[in-house]
Amino acid sequence: MKQIITAVVLLFALSISAQTKSDLLTHYEAFYKQMKSQGDTQGIINAITHLNVLAPNEARKDTLAYLYVNSNQNMQALRTIGVDTKDTDSDMAVQVRALALKDLGDLKRAIAQFEILNKRAPNAFLAYELADLKIQTGDKAGASTNIEYGLTNAKDDMKYAFYERQQPYEVSLKAAFLHLKALVQYNNDQANPDAALVLINEALAIAPNFNLASLSKQAIEARKAEAAEPKK
């Protein structure tokens, strides 16, 4: 008799547990929809976190990491999806890892993630990210390869956003590649600044509002003037 009572109690407890979990899933799914309709990013993050605890899901986890990285919570993004790459990782997971590592200053590991994306689906925007990062890490040959690919494949209507000013702005992606090509040219041959300036002037002819290119031009012209000064 005691065994029957114990079995009934366990079944009842399991039934209540299943019902409670189902109720919680319904609640947080509704909560997620509400936060999404309100544009409340932190609310959406909280809702997805609860849903992942109740019913773990890789796609939902990737979405959570994406929301973290878009909110500049890069460590939280990496802790959500992990730093190590798996062959089964979605494109979103790899992209999140690349962006988070880039923002955290871990450029070499960020390059590795961007390379994975580029192998899966090469495009001019990924080529720009790779070229920019490779210049920063001193890989001028690798950067040049990505730049040439970008100049060949960038369309006239493609734009790239820059944020070094208080007010972000966009320029032609081709102009952005020409600027990077100028930087590589100057780093390879600082004794010949005019070759780099020709490329920067090409970029500025396409995008006169290209502030970063203007700053590079000023810096190279200043160094050119300094180098010429002792000859006077």
XYZ file of N, CA and C in Angstrom:
696
model
N 0.833 -1.212 0.000
C 0.000 0.000 0.000
C 0.868 1.262 0.000
N 1.946 1.216 0.814
C 2.849 2.373 0.883
C 3.506 2.635 -0.468
N 3.846 1.547 -1.168
C 4.491 1.694 -2.489
C 3.541 2.354 -3.481
N 2.260 1.984 -3.418
C 1.258 2.570 -4.317
C 1.106 4.058 -4.023
N 1.043 4.416 -2.746
C 0.901 5.826 -2.346
C 2.114 6.628 -2.812
N 3.303 6.032 -2.623
C 4.540 6.717 -3.041
C 4.543 6.959 -4.548
N 4.126 5.952 -5.317
C 4.078 6.079 -6.774
C 3.093 7.148 -7.201
N 1.948 7.204 -6.545
C 0.932 8.210 -6.868
C 1.449 9.612 -6.570
N 2.124 9.760 -5.429
C 2.690 11.063 -5.053
C 3.730 11.519 -6.066
N 4.592 10.579 -6.505
C 5.628 10.924 -7.493
C 5.020 11.335 -8.826
N 4.025 10.604 -9.258
C 3.356 10.945 -10.514
C 2.690 12.305 -10.425
N 2.088 12.588 -9.276
C 1.433 13.876 -9.059
C 2.455 15.013 -9.087
N 3.609 14.753 -8.429
C 4.677 15.771 -8.387
C 5.227 16.039 -9.780
N 5.420 14.945 -10.551
C 5.916 15.119 -11.913
C 4.922 15.871 -12.779
N 3.651 15.598 -12.586
C 2.601 16.289 -13.342
C 2.595 17.769 -13.047
N 2.726 18.098 -11.753
C 2.766 19.519 -11.354
C 4.001 20.194 -11.934
N 5.162 19.479 -11.882
C 6.421 20.034 -12.414
C 6.302 20.310 -13.903
N 5.737 19.368 -14.658
C 5.582 19.541 -16.107
C 4.646 20.697 -16.414
N 3.571 20.772 -15.621
C 2.605 21.854 -15.832
C 3.241 23.203 -15.528
N 4.048 23.253 -14.434
C 4.708 24.501 -14.053
C 5.689 24.942 -15.138
N 6.475 23.999 -15.665
C 7.441 24.319 -16.720
C 6.721 24.822 -17.965
N 5.630 24.159 -18.321
C 4.836 24.580 -19.479
C 4.292 25.985 -19.286
N 3.811 26.246 -18.058
C 3.277 27.576 -17.741
C 4.369 28.641 -17.827
N 5.561 28.283 -17.332
C 6.674 29.232 -17.366
C 7.098 29.522 -18.803
N 7.155 28.472 -19.630
C 7.500 28.669 -21.038
C 6.496 29.598 -21.713
N 5.231 29.364 -21.454
C 4.187 30.217 -22.028
C 4.341 31.655 -21.548
N 4.637 31.797 -20.251
C 4.803 33.136 -19.676
C 5.968 33.878 -20.328
N 7.133 33.216 -20.418
C 8.315 33.907 -20.940
C 8.264 34.101 -22.453
N 7.553 33.246 -23.155
C 7.334 33.482 -24.582
C 6.481 34.729 -24.790
N 5.460 34.885 -23.949
C 4.623 36.092 -24.014
C 5.419 37.323 -23.590
N 6.254 37.140 -22.565
C 7.101 38.233 -22.081
C 8.083 38.671 -23.178
N 8.661 37.685 -23.877
C 9.584 37.965 -24.981
C 8.892 38.786 -26.078
N 7.699 38.359 -26.459
C 6.958 39.078 -27.503
C 6.653 40.509 -27.083
N 6.312 40.670 -25.805
C 6.003 42.012 -25.307
C 7.237 42.906 -25.307
N 8.358 42.379 -24.825
C 9.598 43.160 -24.801
C 10.055 43.511 -26.217
N 9.864 42.561 -27.140
C 10.228 42.802 -28.537
C 9.370 43.912 -29.134
N 8.083 43.914 -28.824
C 7.186 44.951 -29.349
C 7.516 46.319 -28.770
N 8.084 46.339 -27.566
C 8.456 47.599 -26.921
C 9.873 48.035 -27.275
N 10.612 47.156 -27.962
C 11.998 47.486 -28.299
C 12.904 47.522 -27.085
N 12.570 46.749 -26.056
C 13.326 46.720 -24.802
C 14.389 45.617 -24.893
N 15.611 45.992 -25.250
C 16.671 45.005 -25.468
C 16.990 44.211 -24.220
N 17.098 44.890 -23.079
C 17.420 44.172 -21.850
C 16.292 43.224 -21.467
N 15.056 43.641 -21.712
C 13.919 42.765 -21.440
C 13.944 41.532 -22.330
N 14.318 41.734 -23.608
C 14.426 40.606 -24.541
C 15.518 39.646 -24.074
N 16.661 40.196 -23.642
C 17.758 39.366 -23.133
C 17.299 38.547 -21.931
N 16.577 39.184 -21.016
C 16.084 38.466 -19.831
C 15.126 37.344 -20.224
N 14.237 37.629 -21.176
C 13.254 36.631 -21.604
C 13.945 35.431 -22.250
N 14.889 35.696 -23.161
C 15.580 34.590 -23.845
C 16.418 33.784 -22.857
N 17.028 34.457 -21.876
C 17.810 33.749 -20.864
C 16.930 32.749 -20.106
N 15.746 33.191 -19.700
C 14.821 32.290 -18.999
C 14.364 31.140 -19.906
N 14.081 31.460 -21.166
C 13.652 30.417 -22.101
C 14.757 29.386 -22.326
N 15.999 29.856 -22.366
C 17.132 28.939 -22.552
C 17.325 28.025 -21.353
N 17.053 28.551 -20.152
C 17.156 27.726 -18.944
C 16.071 26.648 -18.955
N 14.863 27.056 -19.340
C 13.728 26.131 -19.341
C 13.792 25.117 -20.486
N 14.239 25.583 -21.651
C 14.292 24.720 -22.836
C 15.493 25.118 -23.689
N 16.689 24.600 -23.359
C 17.914 24.986 -24.085
C 17.774 24.784 -25.591
N 18.280 25.777 -26.331
C 18.114 25.778 -27.789
C 19.287 26.534 -28.394
N 20.023 25.910 -29.329
C 21.216 26.534 -29.911
C 20.891 27.833 -30.642
N 19.833 27.833 -31.423
C 19.466 29.038 -32.181
C 19.130 30.185 -31.236
N 18.424 29.851 -30.145
C 18.060 30.880 -29.165
C 19.306 31.401 -28.447
N 20.248 30.482 -28.172
C 21.498 30.874 -27.522
C 22.298 31.811 -28.422
N 22.351 31.515 -29.712
C 23.053 32.385 -30.661
C 22.410 33.772 -30.705
N 21.076 33.791 -30.676
C 20.363 35.067 -30.686
C 20.687 35.871 -29.434
N 20.745 35.204 -28.302
C 21.082 35.874 -27.041
C 22.483 36.480 -27.121
N 23.443 35.716 -27.645
C 24.809 36.222 -27.779
C 24.855 37.421 -28.723
N 24.060 37.362 -29.796
C 24.003 38.469 -30.755
C 23.470 39.736 -30.084
N 22.456 39.588 -29.251
C 21.899 40.736 -28.529
C 22.932 41.315 -27.564
N 23.689 40.441 -26.915
C 24.737 40.911 -26.005
C 25.783 41.733 -26.754
N 26.268 41.204 -27.877
C 27.339 41.906 -28.590
C 26.842 43.234 -29.159
N 25.566 43.293 -29.561
C 24.998 44.549 -30.054
C 24.797 45.568 -28.945
N 24.805 45.088 -27.703
C 24.675 45.972 -26.545
C 26.033 46.246 -25.901
N 27.110 45.916 -26.624
C 28.483 46.103 -26.134
C 28.764 45.306 -24.869
N 28.084 44.197 -24.699
C 28.346 43.285 -23.580
C 29.102 42.077 -24.148
N 30.357 42.356 -24.523
C 31.119 41.373 -25.290
C 31.504 40.135 -24.489
N 31.875 40.308 -23.238
C 32.224 39.151 -22.414
C 31.016 38.251 -22.206
N 29.842 38.874 -21.991
C 28.621 38.081 -21.816
C 28.309 37.292 -23.086
N 28.559 37.926 -24.251
C 28.330 37.243 -25.529
C 29.225 36.020 -25.659
N 30.503 36.187 -25.326
C 31.446 35.066 -25.452
C 31.158 33.967 -24.438
N 30.715 34.351 -23.254
C 30.376 33.335 -22.247
C 29.126 32.568 -22.645
N 28.283 33.190 -23.447
C 27.049 32.527 -23.883
C 27.331 31.458 -24.933
N 28.198 31.777 -25.910
C 28.446 30.824 -27.007
C 29.816 30.149 -26.918
N 30.686 30.639 -26.020
C 32.016 30.061 -25.894
C 33.000 30.663 -26.891
N 34.272 30.584 -26.575
C 35.323 31.155 -27.428
C 35.784 30.166 -28.490
N 35.706 28.890 -28.184
C 36.196 27.866 -29.107
C 35.192 27.619 -30.236
N 35.721 27.504 -31.445
C 34.884 27.300 -32.632
C 34.604 25.820 -32.865
N 33.365 25.545 -33.276
C 32.977 24.183 -33.663
C 32.498 24.213 -35.113
N 32.672 23.111 -35.815
C 32.236 23.044 -37.216
C 30.739 23.266 -37.355
N 30.008 22.946 -36.293
C 28.547 23.072 -36.336
C 28.050 24.472 -35.971
N 28.978 25.380 -35.647
C 28.569 26.745 -35.289
C 27.802 27.394 -36.432
N 26.747 28.117 -36.085
C 26.005 28.871 -37.090
C 26.821 30.092 -37.507
N 26.472 30.683 -38.637
C 27.142 31.910 -39.084
C 26.977 33.006 -38.046
N 25.800 33.048 -37.401
C 25.562 34.071 -36.384
C 26.523 33.911 -35.213
N 26.747 32.679 -34.781
C 27.657 32.431 -33.661
C 29.079 32.872 -34.007
N 29.526 32.540 -35.214
C 30.883 32.927 -35.637
C 30.993 34.449 -35.741
N 29.964 35.080 -36.288
C 29.969 36.536 -36.410
C 30.021 37.206 -35.036
N 29.225 36.709 -34.110
C 29.217 37.257 -32.750
C 30.600 37.134 -32.125
N 31.198 35.954 -32.275
C 32.530 35.722 -31.708
C 33.549 36.674 -32.336
N 33.468 36.871 -33.642
C 34.399 37.771 -34.342
C 34.258 39.204 -33.839
N 33.019 39.684 -33.751
C 32.782 41.065 -33.326
C 33.179 41.293 -31.872
N 32.857 40.323 -31.018
C 33.185 40.458 -29.602
C 34.696 40.479 -29.394
N 35.410 39.565 -30.048
C 36.870 39.514 -29.916
C 37.518 40.776 -30.477
N 36.974 41.288 -31.582
C 37.492 42.532 -32.161
C 37.333 43.688 -31.180
N 36.148 43.822 -30.600
C 35.901 44.931 -29.670
C 36.719 44.799 -28.391
N 37.052 43.565 -28.014
C 37.865 43.340 -26.813
C 39.359 43.476 -27.096
N 39.712 43.718 -28.380
C 41.113 43.917 -28.742
C 41.892 42.647 -28.991
N 41.208 41.507 -29.025
C 41.880 40.235 -29.322
C 41.843 40.038 -30.841
N 42.678 40.810 -31.541
C 42.562 40.913 -32.994
C 42.911 39.635 -33.738
N 43.906 38.916 -33.284
C 44.305 37.695 -34.007
C 43.207 36.641 -33.966
N 42.572 36.495 -32.804
C 41.483 35.525 -32.727
C 40.240 36.034 -33.462
N 40.073 37.355 -33.506
C 38.961 37.926 -34.283
C 39.172 37.637 -35.766
N 40.413 37.788 -36.239
C 40.730 37.498 -37.645
C 40.373 36.050 -37.975
N 40.702 35.131 -37.073
C 40.412 33.713 -37.317
C 38.913 33.482 -37.516
N 38.084 34.204 -36.746
C 36.633 34.055 -36.879
C 36.137 34.677 -38.187
N 36.659 35.848 -38.530
C 36.269 36.474 -39.798
C 36.707 35.617 -40.990
N 37.841 34.939 -40.855
C 38.300 34.057 -41.935
C 37.319 32.896 -42.137
N 36.776 32.374 -41.051
C 35.783 31.293 -41.160
C 34.562 31.783 -41.930
N 34.079 32.968 -41.565
C 32.927 33.538 -42.277
C 33.254 33.763 -43.743
N 34.464 34.240 -43.999
C 34.858 34.543 -45.374
C 34.985 33.283 -46.222
N 35.398 32.184 -45.608
C 35.466 30.912 -46.336
C 34.073 30.393 -46.650
N 33.137 30.619 -45.721
C 31.771 30.134 -45.932
C 31.051 30.934 -47.011
N 31.225 32.248 -46.980
C 30.517 33.109 -47.946
C 31.326 34.386 -48.154
N 32.320 34.357 -49.052
C 33.172 35.539 -49.273
C 32.355 36.739 -49.745
N 32.694 37.919 -49.214
C 32.077 39.145 -49.708
C 32.978 40.330 -49.394
N 32.699 41.449 -50.009
C 33.570 42.620 -49.901
C 33.617 43.184 -48.482
N 32.510 43.107 -47.756
C 32.486 43.650 -46.393
C 33.391 42.844 -45.459
N 33.354 41.528 -45.588
C 34.252 40.697 -44.789
C 35.706 40.945 -45.185
N 35.936 41.152 -46.466
C 37.298 41.451 -46.939
C 37.805 42.735 -46.300
N 36.927 43.721 -46.148
C 37.341 44.983 -45.518
C 37.704 44.752 -44.054
N 36.854 44.022 -43.330
C 37.138 43.747 -41.919
C 38.483 43.044 -41.775
N 38.721 42.048 -42.627
C 39.972 41.303 -42.562
C 41.171 42.183 -42.897
N 41.043 42.998 -43.942
C 42.153 43.873 -44.335
C 42.489 44.867 -43.228
N 41.465 45.452 -42.644
C 41.661 46.441 -41.572
C 42.362 45.805 -40.376
N 41.897 44.627 -39.965
C 42.500 43.948 -38.816
C 43.927 43.491 -39.112
N 44.165 43.034 -40.326
C 45.505 42.559 -40.680
C 46.514 43.710 -40.733
N 46.066 44.884 -41.154
C 46.952 46.056 -41.111
C 47.353 46.342 -39.667
N 46.376 46.246 -38.761
C 46.641 46.529 -37.351
C 47.572 45.497 -36.720
N 47.549 44.278 -37.231
C 48.422 43.231 -36.672
C 49.726 43.069 -37.457
N 49.933 43.911 -38.472
C 51.193 43.889 -39.212
C 51.252 42.909 -40.366
N 50.126 42.302 -40.705
C 50.104 41.349 -41.832
C 49.775 42.118 -43.118
N 50.773 42.807 -43.646
C 50.537 43.653 -44.822
C 50.237 42.837 -46.077
N 50.880 41.696 -46.223
C 50.630 40.851 -47.403
C 49.196 40.321 -47.375
N 48.769 39.837 -46.213
C 47.400 39.344 -46.083
C 46.385 40.445 -46.324
N 46.680 41.637 -45.790
C 45.785 42.781 -45.986
C 45.670 43.130 -47.462
N 46.795 43.103 -48.172
C 46.784 43.446 -49.600
C 45.912 42.486 -50.402
N 45.961 41.204 -50.040
C 45.125 40.210 -50.728
C 43.643 40.530 -50.536
N 43.266 40.846 -49.304
C 41.867 41.179 -49.026
C 41.456 42.494 -49.687
N 42.367 43.456 -49.743
C 42.068 44.747 -50.366
C 41.805 44.580 -51.857
N 42.653 43.812 -52.528
C 42.467 43.616 -53.966
C 41.150 42.887 -54.254
N 40.820 41.914 -53.403
C 39.528 41.242 -53.561
C 38.393 42.251 -53.385
N 38.525 43.094 -52.380
C 37.480 44.076 -52.109
C 37.305 45.080 -53.228
N 38.399 45.580 -53.765
C 38.311 46.554 -54.858
C 37.690 45.929 -56.107
N 37.926 44.644 -56.292
C 37.356 43.945 -57.454
C 35.867 43.674 -57.276
N 35.445 43.404 -56.044
C 34.079 42.942 -55.809
C 33.149 43.967 -55.173
N 33.670 45.091 -54.710
C 32.807 46.119 -54.121
C 31.982 46.796 -55.218
N 30.691 46.917 -54.986
C 29.794 47.595 -55.926
C 29.692 49.078 -55.572
N 29.314 49.864 -56.571
C 29.259 51.312 -56.375
C 28.273 51.735 -55.288
N 27.246 50.938 -55.064
C 26.237 51.319 -54.067
C 26.546 50.793 -52.664
N 27.667 50.083 -52.506
C 28.025 49.565 -51.183
C 28.631 50.675 -50.329
N 28.197 50.746 -49.079
C 28.668 51.782 -48.159
C 29.266 51.134 -46.914
N 30.215 51.843 -46.307
C 30.796 51.380 -45.050
C 30.718 52.513 -44.042
N 30.326 52.188 -42.812
C 30.134 53.209 -41.777
C 31.401 53.407 -40.945
N 31.673 54.655 -40.594
C 32.815 55.002 -39.743
C 32.309 55.776 -38.523
N 33.036 55.602 -37.396
C 32.557 56.140 -36.123
C 33.614 56.953 -35.383
N 34.677 57.369 -36.083
C 35.725 58.092 -35.354
C 35.301 59.517 -34.992
N 34.284 60.027 -35.661
C 33.729 61.334 -35.303
C 32.547 61.132 -34.364
N 32.128 62.221 -33.725
C 30.970 62.138 -32.841
C 29.726 61.713 -33.620
N 29.649 62.190 -34.861
C 28.528 61.831 -35.730
C 28.986 60.776 -36.731
N 28.480 59.544 -36.641
C 28.875 58.508 -37.602
C 28.520 58.916 -39.037
N 29.266 58.389 -39.992
C 29.005 58.711 -41.394
C 29.342 57.495 -42.254
N 28.848 57.483 -43.481
C 29.101 56.389 -44.419
C 29.840 56.892 -45.641
N 30.690 56.034 -46.191
C 31.357 56.358 -47.445
C 31.288 55.135 -48.358
N 31.601 55.352 -49.611
C 31.665 54.243 -50.560
C 32.669 53.204 -50.083
N 32.295 51.929 -50.166
C 33.196 50.853 -49.755
C 34.471 50.862 -50.603
N 34.347 51.233 -51.871
C 35.544 51.315 -52.729
C 36.514 52.373 -52.191
N 35.983 53.502 -51.759
C 36.827 54.548 -51.180
C 37.506 54.040 -49.916
N 36.765 53.276 -49.124
C 37.328 52.720 -47.893
C 38.490 51.775 -48.212
N 38.346 50.966 -49.245
C 39.432 50.066 -49.645
C 40.643 50.841 -50.167
N 40.397 51.906 -50.928
C 41.508 52.721 -51.429
C 42.299 53.334 -50.276
N 41.588 53.727 -49.231
C 42.266 54.281 -48.047
C 43.159 53.220 -47.400
N 42.632 52.002 -47.252
C 43.451 50.932 -46.682
C 44.652 50.618 -47.569
N 44.430 50.637 -48.876
C 45.531 50.377 -49.806
C 46.616 51.442 -49.656
N 46.199 52.676 -49.423
C 47.155 53.767 -49.206
C 47.970 53.539 -47.936
N 47.313 53.055 -46.888
C 48.028 52.804 -45.634
C 49.063 51.700 -45.803
N 48.693 50.642 -46.520
C 49.644 49.555 -46.769
C 50.807 50.062 -47.619
N 50.484 50.844 -48.635
C 51.514 51.412 -49.510
C 52.499 52.262 -48.705
N 51.972 53.106 -47.841
C 52.839 53.983 -47.045
C 53.690 53.173 -46.065
N 53.092 52.168 -45.441
C 53.848 51.334 -44.499
C 54.945 50.545 -45.198
N 54.701 50.181 -46.450
C 55.704 49.431 -47.216
C 56.832 50.316 -47.720
N 56.530 51.577 -47.984
C 57.524 52.460 -48.600
C 57.320 53.895 -48.115
N 57.767 54.159 -46.898
C 57.580 55.493 -46.318
C 58.447 56.552 -46.996
N 59.437 56.107 -47.733
C 60.280 57.064 -48.461
C 59.557 57.612 -49.694
N 58.429 57.017 -50.050
C 57.670 57.449 -51.223
C 56.218 57.761 -50.824
N 56.014 58.821 -50.045
C 54.674 59.144 -49.562
C 53.697 59.528 -50.680
N 54.236 60.009 -51.792
C 53.353 60.459 -52.880
C 52.490 59.310 -53.426
N 53.042 58.098 -53.454
C 52.266 56.954 -53.954
C 51.047 56.705 -53.070
N 51.223 56.849 -51.765
C 50.092 56.684 -50.841
C 49.109 57.839 -50.987
N 49.627 59.051 -51.173
C 48.756 60.222 -51.301
C 47.892 60.149 -52.563
N 48.434 59.567 -53.624
C 47.639 59.399 -54.848
C 46.411 58.542 -54.556
N 46.604 57.463 -53.801
C 45.494 56.566 -53.467
C 44.483 57.251 -52.548
N 44.985 58.013 -51.596
C 44.067 58.719 -50.687
C 43.265 59.763 -51.448
N 43.906 60.438 -52.373
C 43.180 61.435 -53.181
C 42.110 60.767 -54.048
N 42.385 59.559 -54.514
C 41.362 58.813 -55.252
C 40.165 58.513 -54.349
N 40.461 58.117 -53.115
C 39.389 57.823 -52.159
C 38.560 59.066 -51.875
N 39.235 60.203 -51.699
C 38.538 61.448 -51.393
C 37.751 61.971 -52.598
N 38.209 61.644 -53.794
C 37.454 62.047 -54.986
C 36.122 61.309 -55.041
N 36.121 60.052 -54.581
C 34.884 59.268 -54.534
C 34.019 59.703 -53.360
N 34.673 59.964 -52.202
C 33.942 60.292 -50.969
C 34.576 61.505 -50.299
N 34.183 62.707 -50.713
C 34.773 63.923 -50.144
C 34.562 64.066 -48.636
N 33.549 63.381 -48.099
C 33.262 63.466 -46.661
C 34.048 62.446 -45.830
N 34.996 61.775 -46.465
C 35.728 60.686 -45.803
C 36.736 61.289 -44.816
N 36.295 61.531 -43.609
C 37.100 62.198 -42.594
C 38.372 61.425 -42.251
N 38.264 60.109 -42.103
C 39.428 59.309 -41.733
C 40.512 59.380 -42.811
N 40.115 59.382 -44.072
C 41.089 59.514 -45.162
C 41.736 60.892 -45.133
N 40.947 61.920 -44.818
C 41.499 63.282 -44.713
C 42.544 63.362 -43.607
N 42.268 62.695 -42.489
C 43.220 62.690 -41.373
C 44.503 61.957 -41.766
N 44.359 60.848 -42.485
C 45.545 60.108 -42.945
C 46.361 60.960 -43.913
N 45.660 61.675 -44.789
C 46.347 62.545 -45.752
C 47.149 63.622 -45.031
N 46.531 64.238 -44.038
C 47.224 65.280 -43.274
C 48.457 64.729 -42.573
N 48.337 63.524 -42.002
C 49.459 62.921 -41.282
C 50.611 62.595 -42.225
N 50.285 62.040 -43.403
C 51.337 61.686 -44.359
C 51.999 62.941 -44.918
N 51.197 63.955 -45.217
C 51.764 65.218 -45.726
C 52.654 65.865 -44.675
N 52.272 65.768 -43.396
C 53.090 66.350 -42.330
C 54.433 65.622 -42.226
N 54.404 64.302 -42.338
C 55.661 63.538 -42.283
C 56.516 63.797 -43.512
N 55.871 63.976 -44.644
C 56.598 64.302 -45.878
C 57.315 65.640 -45.730
N 56.637 66.623 -45.126
C 57.230 67.949 -44.921
C 58.397 67.861 -43.937
N 58.234 67.045 -42.880
C 59.308 66.888 -41.909
C 60.553 66.258 -42.547
N 60.307 65.265 -43.413
C 61.434 64.592 -44.074
C 62.170 65.516 -45.030
N 61.427 66.445 -45.613
C 62.045 67.350 -46.597
C 62.744 68.527 -45.933
N 62.442 68.812 -44.697
C 62.943 70.007 -44.025
C 64.466 70.085 -43.945
N 65.186 69.002 -43.599
C 66.656 69.115 -43.497
C 67.348 69.457 -44.815
N 66.635 69.204 -45.954
C 67.246 69.466 -47.255
C 67.295 70.944 -47.577
N 66.542 71.758 -46.830
C 66.518 73.193 -47.152
C 67.827 73.846 -46.775
